[in-house]
PDB file of C-alpha atoms in Angstrom:
ATOM      1  CA  MET A  12      21.251 -18.318   1.714  1.00  0.00           C
ATOM      2  CA  ARG A  13      18.336 -18.763   4.080  1.00  0.00           C
ATOM      3  CA  LYS A  14      18.788 -15.822   6.402  1.00  0.00           C
ATOM      4  CA  ALA A  15      18.241 -12.143   5.812  1.00  0.00           C
ATOM      5  CA  ILE A  16      20.917  -9.480   6.006  1.00  0.00           C
ATOM      6  CA  PRO A  17      19.434  -6.965   8.480  1.00  0.00           C
ATOM      7  CA  SER A  18      21.598  -3.986   7.574  1.00  0.00           C
ATOM      8  CA  ILE A  19      22.362  -2.019   4.473  1.00  0.00           C
ATOM      9  CA  PHE A  20      26.062  -2.351   5.330  1.00  0.00           C
ATOM     10  CA  LEU A  21      26.290  -6.143   5.260  1.00  0.00           C
ATOM     11  CA  SER A  22      26.523  -6.387   1.475  1.00  0.00           C
ATOM     12  CA  THR A  23      30.286  -6.512   1.897  1.00  0.00           C
ATOM     13  CA  LEU A  24      30.070  -9.558   4.152  1.00  0.00           C
ATOM     14  CA  VAL A  25      27.713 -11.867   2.261  1.00  0.00           C
ATOM     15  CA  ILE A  26      29.587 -15.107   1.727  1.00  0.00           C
ATOM     16  CA  ALA A  27      29.884 -18.594   3.257  1.00  0.00           C
ATOM     17  CA  GLY A  28      26.332 -18.989   4.542  1.00  0.00           C
ATOM     18  CA  CYS A  29      25.549 -15.268   4.737  1.00  0.00           C
ATOM     19  CA  SER A  30      28.329 -14.604   7.244  1.00  0.00           C
ATOM     20  CA  ALA A  31      27.308 -11.988   9.806  1.00  0.00           C
ATOM     21  CA  ALA A  32      23.628 -12.566   9.097  1.00  0.00           C
ATOM     22  CA  GLU A  33      23.929 -15.640  11.286  1.00  0.00           C
ATOM     23  CA  GLU A  34      24.187 -13.348  14.315  1.00  0.00           C
ATOM     24  CA  VAL A  35      20.800 -11.721  13.885  1.00  0.00           C
ATOM     25  CA  LYS A  36      17.789 -13.711  14.995  1.00  0.00           C
ATOM     26  CA  ALA A  37      15.790 -10.878  16.511  1.00  0.00           C
ATOM     27  CA  PRO A  38      12.016 -10.705  16.056  1.00  0.00           C
ATOM     28  CA  ALA A  39      10.200  -7.477  15.280  1.00  0.00           C
ATOM     29  CA  ALA A  40      11.731  -4.771  17.425  1.00  0.00           C
ATOM     30  CA  LYS A  41       9.739  -3.320  20.331  1.00  0.00           C
ATOM     31  CA  VAL A  42      10.134   0.402  19.842  1.00  0.00           C
ATOM     32  CA  PRO A  43       9.773   2.762  22.832  1.00  0.00           C
ATOM     33  CA  VAL A  44       6.790   5.083  22.667  1.00  0.00           C
ATOM     34  CA  SER A  45       9.151   8.063  22.343  1.00  0.00           C
ATOM     35  CA  GLN A  46      10.289   6.747  18.962  1.00  0.00           C
ATOM     36  CA  THR A  47       6.865   5.943  17.568  1.00  0.00           C
ATOM     37  CA  SER A  48       6.472   9.444  16.240  1.00  0.00           C
ATOM     38  CA  VAL A  49       4.451  10.564  13.281  1.00  0.00           C
ATOM     39  CA  GLU A  50       7.649  10.583  11.241  1.00  0.00           C
ATOM     40  CA  SER A  51       8.519   7.002  12.159  1.00  0.00           C
ATOM     41  CA  ALA A  52       5.028   5.829  11.270  1.00  0.00           C
ATOM     42  CA  ARG A  53       5.290   7.691   7.977  1.00  0.00           C
ATOM     43  CA  LEU A  54       8.535   5.919   7.126  1.00  0.00           C
ATOM     44  CA  ARG A  55       7.109   2.554   8.070  1.00  0.00           C
ATOM     45  CA  ALA A  56       4.395   3.114   5.482  1.00  0.00           C
ATOM     46  CA  ALA A  57       7.112   3.356   2.828  1.00  0.00           C
ATOM     47  CA  LEU A  58       8.423  -0.151   3.470  1.00  0.00           C
ATOM     48  CA  LEU A  59       7.699  -2.944   1.016  1.00  0.00           C
ATOM     49  CA  PRO A  60       4.900  -5.441   1.656  1.00  0.00           C
ATOM     50  CA  VAL A  61       5.989  -9.048   2.147  1.00  0.00           C
ATOM     51  CA  PRO A  62       7.093 -10.345  -1.297  1.00  0.00           C
ATOM     52  CA  LYS A  63       5.422 -13.491  -2.597  1.00  0.00           C
ATOM     53  CA  GLY A  64       7.109 -16.621  -1.299  1.00  0.00           C
ATOM     54  CA  MET A  65       9.008 -14.763   1.441  1.00  0.00           C
ATOM     55  CA  SER A  66       8.448 -14.023   5.122  1.00  0.00           C
ATOM     56  CA  VAL A  67       9.458 -11.232   7.489  1.00  0.00           C
ATOM     57  CA  ALA A  68      12.824 -12.128   9.015  1.00  0.00           C
ATOM     58  CA  TYR A  69      13.497  -8.905  10.883  1.00  0.00           C
ATOM     59  CA  GLY A  70      11.626  -5.769  11.861  1.00  0.00           C
ATOM     60  CA  PRO A  71      10.134  -3.470  11.106  1.00  0.00           C
ATOM     61  CA  GLU A  72      12.514  -1.549  13.351  1.00  0.00           C
ATOM     62  CA  LEU A  73      11.938   2.173  13.805  1.00  0.00           C
ATOM     63  CA  GLY A  74      13.966   4.995  15.328  1.00  0.00           C
ATOM     64  CA  ALA A  75      17.092   7.074  14.823  1.00  0.00           C
ATOM     65  CA  PHE A  76      19.133   5.328  12.119  1.00  0.00           C
ATOM     66  CA  GLY A  77      22.336   5.099  14.136  1.00  0.00           C
ATOM     67  CA  THR A  78      20.593   3.573  17.160  1.00  0.00           C
ATOM     68  CA  LEU A  79      18.859   0.738  15.316  1.00  0.00           C
ATOM     69  CA  LYS A  80      20.097  -2.733  16.182  1.00  0.00           C
ATOM     70  CA  SER A  81      20.448  -3.561  12.501  1.00  0.00           C
ATOM     71  CA  THR A  82      22.663  -0.530  11.906  1.00  0.00           C
ATOM     72  CA  GLN A  83      24.857  -1.218  14.925  1.00  0.00           C
ATOM     73  CA  GLN A  84      25.423  -4.844  13.922  1.00  0.00           C
ATOM     74  CA  GLY A  85      26.174  -3.817  10.361  1.00  0.00           C
ATOM     75  CA  LEU A  86      28.790  -1.294  11.450  1.00  0.00           C
ATOM     76  CA  ALA A  87      30.387  -3.865  13.759  1.00  0.00           C
ATOM     77  CA  ALA A  88      30.545  -6.404  10.932  1.00  0.00           C
ATOM     78  CA  VAL A  89      32.176  -3.884   8.620  1.00  0.00           C
ATOM     79  CA  ARG A  90      34.797  -3.078  11.256  1.00  0.00           C
ATOM     80  CA  ARG A  91      35.660  -6.772  11.543  1.00  0.00           C
ATOM     81  CA  ALA A  92      36.207  -7.154   7.808  1.00  0.00           C
ATOM     82  CA  GLN A  93      39.762  -6.352   6.732  1.00  0.00           C
ATOM     83  CA  ALA A  94      39.549  -4.902   3.233  1.00  0.00           C
ATOM     84  CA  GLU A  95      42.565  -4.199   1.044  1.00  0.00           C
ATOM     85  CA  GLN A  96      40.831  -0.944   0.072  1.00  0.00           C
ATOM     86  CA  PRO A  97      39.738   0.816   3.297  1.00  0.00           C
ATOM     87  CA  GLY A  98      36.426   2.570   2.903  1.00  0.00           C
ATOM     88  CA  CYS A  99      35.019   0.191   0.293  1.00  0.00           C
ATOM     89  CA  ALA A 100      32.875  -1.695   2.807  1.00  0.00           C
ATOM     90  CA  GLY A 101      30.359   1.139   3.151  1.00  0.00           C
ATOM     91  CA  ALA A 102      31.001   2.912  -0.137  1.00  0.00           C
ATOM     92  CA  ALA A 103      27.961   4.245  -2.048  1.00  0.00           C
ATOM     93  CA  GLN A 104      25.795   3.725   1.064  1.00  0.00           C
ATOM     94  CA  LEU A 105      24.529   5.980   3.833  1.00  0.00           C
ATOM     95  CA  ASP A 106      27.281   6.485   6.403  1.00  0.00           C
ATOM     96  CA  ALA A 107      25.749   5.910   9.839  1.00  0.00           C
ATOM     97  CA  ALA A 108      28.992   7.087  11.433  1.00  0.00           C
ATOM     98  CA  LYS A 109      28.092  10.655  10.447  1.00  0.00           C
ATOM     99  CA  PRO A 110      26.061  12.404  13.194  1.00  0.00           C
ATOM    100  CA  GLU A 111      23.509  13.882  10.797  1.00  0.00           C
ATOM    101  CA  VAL A 112      22.817  10.424   9.356  1.00  0.00           C
ATOM    102  CA  ALA A 113      22.862   8.604  12.705  1.00  0.00           C
ATOM    103  CA  LYS A 114      20.235  10.969  14.154  1.00  0.00           C
ATOM    104  CA  SER A 115      17.878  10.718  11.184  1.00  0.00           C
ATOM    105  CA  PRO A 116      14.535   8.890  11.619  1.00  0.00           C
ATOM    106  CA  ALA A 117      14.535   5.516   9.876  1.00  0.00           C
ATOM    107  CA  ALA A 118      12.604   2.309   9.295  1.00  0.00           C
ATOM    108  CA  VAL A 119      14.202  -1.044   8.440  1.00  0.00           C
ATOM    109  CA  ILE A 120      12.738  -4.418   7.475  1.00  0.00           C
ATOM    110  CA  ALA A 121      14.101  -7.681   6.073  1.00  0.00           C
ATOM    111  CA  PHE A 122      12.469 -10.600   4.272  1.00  0.00           C
ATOM    112  CA  SER A 123      13.872 -14.066   3.662  1.00  0.00           C
ATOM    113  CA  ALA A 124      13.234 -17.255   1.710  1.00  0.00           C
ATOM    114  CA  ALA A 125      15.262 -20.289   0.708  1.00  0.00           C
ATOM    115  CA  ARG A 126      16.461 -18.447  -2.391  1.00  0.00           C
ATOM    116  CA  GLY A 127      17.820 -15.409  -0.544  1.00  0.00           C
ATOM    117  CA  SER A 128      16.861 -12.216   1.273  1.00  0.00           C
ATOM    118  CA  ILE A 129      15.710  -8.635   0.800  1.00  0.00           C
ATOM    119  CA  THR A 130      16.610  -5.860   3.233  1.00  0.00           C
ATOM    120  CA  GLN A 131      15.149  -2.360   2.982  1.00  0.00           C
ATOM    121  CA  ALA A 132      15.786   0.853   4.867  1.00  0.00           C
ATOM    122  CA  VAL A 133      14.011   4.207   4.519  1.00  0.00           C
ATOM    123  CA  VAL A 134      15.720   7.213   6.118  1.00  0.00           C
ATOM    124  CA  SER A 135      14.474  10.789   6.507  1.00  0.00           C
ATOM    125  CA  MET A 136      17.511  13.034   6.103  1.00  0.00           C
ATOM    126  CA  PRO A 137      17.806  16.613   7.426  1.00  0.00           C
ATOM    127  CA  ALA A 138      18.599  17.880   3.914  1.00  0.00           C
ATOM    128  CA  GLU A 139      18.454  16.686   0.328  1.00  0.00           C
ATOM    129  CA  THR A 140      21.554  14.552  -0.064  1.00  0.00           C
ATOM    130  CA  PHE A 141      22.589  11.357  -1.830  1.00  0.00           C
ATOM    131  CA  PRO A 142      25.589   9.028  -1.368  1.00  0.00           C
ATOM    132  CA  ALA A 143      28.419   9.464  -3.876  1.00  0.00           C
ATOM    133  CA  PRO A 144      28.856   6.831  -6.610  1.00  0.00           C
ATOM    134  CA  LEU A 145      31.028   3.802  -5.949  1.00  0.00           C
ATOM    135  CA  PRO A 146      34.716   4.815  -6.193  1.00  0.00           C
ATOM    136  CA  LYS A 147      36.736   3.148  -8.968  1.00  0.00           C
ATOM    137  CA  GLN A 148      39.016   1.437  -6.467  1.00  0.00           C
ATOM    138  CA  CYS A 149      35.987  -0.313  -4.939  1.00  0.00           C
ATOM    139  CA  VAL A 150      34.750  -1.887  -8.172  1.00  0.00           C
ATOM    140  CA  ASP A 151      37.075  -4.861  -7.634  1.00  0.00           C
ATOM    141  CA  TYR A 152      38.655  -5.539  -4.246  1.00  0.00           C
ATOM    142  CA  THR A 153      39.246  -8.284  -1.693  1.00  0.00           C
ATOM    143  CA  ALA A 154      38.646  -8.530   2.039  1.00  0.00           C
ATOM    144  CA  ASP A 155      39.269 -10.985   4.848  1.00  0.00           C
ATOM    145  CA  VAL A 156      35.879 -11.939   6.298  1.00  0.00           C
ATOM    146  CA  GLY A 157      36.127 -14.246   9.294  1.00  0.00           C
ATOM    147  CA  GLY A 158      39.308 -15.812   7.945  1.00  0.00           C
ATOM    148  CA  THR A 159      37.941 -16.251   4.414  1.00  0.00           C
ATOM    149  CA  ARG A 160      39.418 -14.222   1.574  1.00  0.00           C
ATOM    150  CA  VAL A 161      36.492 -12.777  -0.358  1.00  0.00           C
ATOM    151  CA  THR A 162      36.653 -11.023  -3.724  1.00  0.00           C
ATOM    152  CA  TYR A 163      33.987  -8.419  -4.522  1.00  0.00           C
ATOM    153  CA  ARG A 164      33.318  -7.343  -8.096  1.00  0.00           C
ATOM    154  CA  THR A 165      30.678  -4.691  -8.712  1.00  0.00           C
ATOM    155  CA  LYS A 166      29.089  -3.302 -11.849  1.00  0.00           C
ATOM    156  CA  THR A 167      26.767  -0.337 -12.177  1.00  0.00           C
ATOM    157  CA  LEU A 168      23.362  -1.306 -13.530  1.00  0.00           C
ATOM    158  CA  LYS A 169      21.380   0.709 -16.062  1.00  0.00           C
ATOM    159  CA  MET A 170      18.265   0.849 -13.956  1.00  0.00           C
ATOM    160  CA  PRO A 171      15.422   3.102 -15.160  1.00  0.00           C
ATOM    161  CA  ALA A 172      15.590   6.426 -13.304  1.00  0.00           C
ATOM    162  CA  ARG A 173      13.552   6.538 -10.095  1.00  0.00           C
ATOM    163  CA  GLY A 174      12.657   9.399  -7.792  1.00  0.00           C
ATOM    164  CA  ASP A 175      14.861  12.508  -7.795  1.00  0.00           C
ATOM    165  CA  GLN A 176      18.035  10.423  -7.843  1.00  0.00           C
ATOM    166  CA  SER A 177      18.667   6.703  -8.094  1.00  0.00           C
ATOM    167  CA  ARG A 178      21.467   4.202  -8.520  1.00  0.00           C
ATOM    168  CA  ALA A 179      21.769   0.418  -8.692  1.00  0.00           C
ATOM    169  CA  TYR A 180      24.670  -2.030  -8.501  1.00  0.00           C
ATOM    170  CA  LEU A 181      25.196  -5.771  -8.799  1.00  0.00           C
ATOM    171  CA  THR A 182      28.031  -7.240  -6.741  1.00  0.00           C
ATOM    172  CA  THR A 183      29.415 -10.765  -6.959  1.00  0.00           C
ATOM    173  CA  ALA A 184      31.094 -12.003  -3.798  1.00  0.00           C
ATOM    174  CA  ALA A 185      33.320 -15.059  -4.226  1.00  0.00           C
ATOM    175  CA  GLY A 186      35.371 -16.823  -1.585  1.00  0.00           C
ATOM    176  CA  GLY A 187      35.793 -20.170   0.095  1.00  0.00           C
ATOM    177  CA  LYS A 188      33.290 -22.672  -1.300  1.00  0.00           C
ATOM    178  CA  SER A 189      30.445 -20.215  -1.803  1.00  0.00           C
ATOM    179  CA  ASN A 190      29.476 -17.396  -4.131  1.00  0.00           C
ATOM    180  CA  ALA A 191      26.717 -14.843  -3.678  1.00  0.00           C
ATOM    181  CA  GLN A 192      25.295 -11.885  -5.564  1.00  0.00           C
ATOM    182  CA  ILE A 193      24.092  -8.676  -3.993  1.00  0.00           C
ATOM    183  CA  GLY A 194      21.839  -6.297  -5.876  1.00  0.00           C
ATOM    184  CA  SER A 195      21.706  -2.853  -4.290  1.00  0.00           C
ATOM    185  CA  VAL A 196      19.407   0.085  -5.004  1.00  0.00           C
ATOM    186  CA  MET A 197      19.390   3.641  -3.663  1.00  0.00           C
ATOM    187  CA  ILE A 198      16.530   6.050  -4.399  1.00  0.00           C
ATOM    188  CA  ARG A 199      16.037   9.615  -3.165  1.00  0.00           C
ATOM    189  CA  ARG A 200      12.798  11.568  -3.147  1.00  0.00           C
ATOM    190  CA  GLY A 201      13.202  14.944  -1.505  1.00  0.00           C
ATOM    191  CA  LYS A 202      14.817  14.317   1.876  1.00  0.00           C
ATOM    192  CA  LEU A 203      13.861  10.632   1.948  1.00  0.00           C
ATOM    193  CA  ILE A 204      16.360   7.964   0.940  1.00  0.00           C
ATOM    194  CA  MET A 205      15.419   4.329   0.303  1.00  0.00           C
ATOM    195  CA  SER A 206      18.139   1.687   0.349  1.00  0.00           C
ATOM    196  CA  MET A 207      17.541  -1.937  -0.618  1.00  0.00           C
ATOM    197  CA  LEU A 208      19.711  -5.058  -0.803  1.00  0.00           C
ATOM    198  CA  VAL A 209      18.691  -8.237  -2.592  1.00  0.00           C
ATOM    199  CA  VAL A 210      20.942 -11.191  -1.777  1.00  0.00           C
ATOM    200  CA  GLY A 211      21.011 -14.639  -3.363  1.00  0.00           C
ATOM    201  CA  GLN A 212      23.013 -17.101  -5.413  1.00  0.00           C
ATOM    202  CA  GLN A 213      21.818 -15.236  -8.510  1.00  0.00           C
ATOM    203  CA  VAL A 214      20.169 -11.822  -8.581  1.00  0.00           C
ATOM    204  CA  LYS A 215      18.503 -10.900 -11.863  1.00  0.00           C
ATOM    205  CA  PRO A 216      18.644  -7.176 -12.730  1.00  0.00           C
ATOM    206  CA  GLN A 217      15.075  -7.190 -14.069  1.00  0.00           C
ATOM    207  CA  GLY A 218      13.746  -8.537 -10.792  1.00  0.00           C
ATOM    208  CA  LEU A 219      15.748  -5.896  -8.936  1.00  0.00           C
ATOM    209  CA  TYR A 220      14.257  -3.173 -11.142  1.00  0.00           C
ATOM    210  CA  GLU A 221      10.731  -4.398 -10.430  1.00  0.00           C
ATOM    211  CA  LEU A 222      11.343  -4.272  -6.686  1.00  0.00           C
ATOM    212  CA  ALA A 223      12.859  -0.808  -7.061  1.00  0.00           C
ATOM    213  CA  SER A 224       9.771   0.372  -8.947  1.00  0.00           C
ATOM    214  CA  LEU A 225       7.465  -0.856  -6.187  1.00  0.00           C
ATOM    215  CA  ALA A 226       9.669   0.662  -3.493  1.00  0.00           C
ATOM    216  CA  ASP A 227       9.703   3.977  -5.335  1.00  0.00           C
ATOM    217  CA  GLN A 228       5.906   3.995  -5.611  1.00  0.00           C
ATOM    218  CA  ASN A 229       5.666   3.630  -1.839  1.00  0.00           C
ATOM    219  CA  LEU A 230       8.319   6.284  -1.343  1.00  0.00           C
ATOM    220  CA  ALA A 231       6.454   8.703  -3.607  1.00  0.00           C
ATOM    221  CA  LYS A 232       3.260   8.336  -1.553  1.00  0.00           C
ATOM    222  CA  VAL A 233       5.096   9.056   1.681  1.00  0.00           C
ATOM    223  CA  ALA A 234       7.176  11.902   0.271  1.00  0.00           C
ATOM    224  CA  ALA A 235       4.148  13.681  -1.235  1.00  0.00           C
TER     225      ALA A 235
END
């Protein structure tokens, strides 16, 4: 698990060497001047600093959420996965296929190390909104990912409340000769939404909570 997952949608595809993450080798994105607005700079300030023992693998990328390279590759990867429960691939996440989400200013960054990766996105929404909880049918489902049958089992974590709304999950992806865990966190403060994925062979809830606390502190400063 050496490469980062540069999209909040790729949690459904993490298996067998990080799957679609192999496609993304882009350095920090060069953002056109038109996108380097005050809002984009504000969102960039909400991103996590480089965690100890990790390095920046992607980004920061700034701009309209739906136009970001990371978002586009994530959506393409989800379309390629054939899930037995349609809709589970992006469940409980921001839906970049919706115009109001796609047009929203965003900042994305990813970090990696030998033990796994962390991907974070901060999006400024047009109104106070938050993704619905994971549907029951998506708690346990299978999908065909590049010819490998992958089983995803997700449990809701009892993470301490953060921001105005927050939610955390731990997903185990098993298939082929590899297993992976994906810890996911969503936090809302006002119209800002922070999404984070932590991927590795084993993701400890306490470590996920600590990252969420730090991310929320940054979000609070930007949202104030």
